[in-house]
Amino acid sequence: MTLRCAVLDDYQGAALAMADWSPLAGRAEVRTLREHIADRDELAAELADCEIVVLMRERTPVDADLLRRLPRLRLLVTTGMRNASVDLAAAAARGVTVCGTASSPTPPVELTWALLLGLARQVTVEQRALRAGGPWQSTVGQDLAGRTLGLLGLGRIGTGVARVATAFGMDVLAWSANLTAERAADAGARLAASKEDLLRRSDFVSVHLVLSDRTRGLLGEPELRAMGPHAHLVNTSRAAIVDRGALLRALGEGWIAGAGLDVFETEPLPADDPLRTLPNVLATPHLGYVTERNYRTFYTEAVEDITAFLDGAPVRVLTGA
């Protein structure tokens, strides 16, 4: 019997070109969905005939209610080996296998620096003026050499960001709840005395933490005020780590100089969202992991996951344990 497989949120129409899907010929009929489906009723109806669903990161949440409405579902594949938007316990209870793929930390490191550099040198402002025939040089950029970069989180991505910062001649501070001075030093950083200490001393603050109950809302009004009007915030991690209301006030009232954002609590970002128009925001549409090499890894391993599952020997299974 040929199973049905849906690949969700294939915004660029790249999924089928980024991997060889021929191993599934005659075993699974694959279709891709270019548009994000936010309406849960519409999504359940679209996937009702599917035994296999491939997710792109956390673009589409799969909770217990959606799983209940997909009685044919047998396999979920998520790109990456962590997906907080999938209820693994509910999937296991319904007999749905969840598998992941590898993911490189270098693309989000690189995008972090694209945002940071763009903020420091006012690239968006100057590029718009140049295209529109506006003033020739209207801003004075910030130097990076000798400035302080504060990293909230020093995992694989934070460590990559730290090593680039040292090449720019920046002083690097790092903090997370369990970070040690030795681990910070290994990455070329110094352990800040506290989160508040890091925020007060940094010219740029970059977020590289996993979203959890402990980190949700970690940066609120007191923390953003502590950064000061000279400092920039960069978030390529998870939007909910920063309190949205406090961030909007901080940007609108000048508590901080600006923000570089790649993640948002609602994605795609609504057309009327103020983060699209605030002049001190440099925003990208969650591009941190969106590179050719990563996509080839994602979809090649997704095909491997599906093939292994159909062969009765699932690989890269996520259990939540």
mmCIF file with all atom_site columns, C-alpha atoms in Angstrom, residues 8 11 96 167 181 237 299 318:
data_model
loop_
_atom_site.group_PDB
_atom_site.id
_atom_site.type_symbol
_atom_site.label_atom_id
_atom_site.label_alt_id
_atom_site.label_comp_id
_atom_site.label_asym_id
_atom_site.label_entity_id
_atom_site.label_seq_id
_atom_site.pdbx_PDB_ins_code
_atom_site.Cartn_x
_atom_site.Cartn_y
_atom_site.Cartn_z
_atom_site.occupancy
_atom_site.B_iso_or_equiv
_atom_site.pdbx_formal_charge
_atom_site.auth_seq_id
_atom_site.auth_comp_id
_atom_site.auth_asym_id
_atom_site.auth_atom_id
_atom_site.pdbx_PDB_model_num
ATOM 1 C CA . LEU A 1 8   ? 4.772  21.225 5.563  1.00 0.00 ? 8   LEU A CA 1
ATOM 2 C CA . TYR A 1 11  ? 8.088  28.231 1.788  1.00 0.00 ? 11  TYR A CA 1
ATOM 3 C CA . VAL A 1 96  ? 3.133  7.912  16.426 1.00 0.00 ? 96  VAL A CA 1
ATOM 4 C CA . ALA A 1 167 ? 38.366 37.896 15.727 1.00 0.00 ? 167 ALA A CA 1
ATOM 5 C CA . ALA A 1 181 ? 34.159 30.135 34.220 1.00 0.00 ? 181 ALA A CA 1
ATOM 6 C CA . SER A 1 237 ? 17.074 31.894 19.334 1.00 0.00 ? 237 SER A CA 1
ATOM 7 C CA . TYR A 1 299 ? 15.538 16.616 3.632  1.00 0.00 ? 299 TYR A CA 1
ATOM 8 C CA . LEU A 1 318 ? 12.906 11.430 19.553 1.00 0.00 ? 318 LEU A CA 1
#
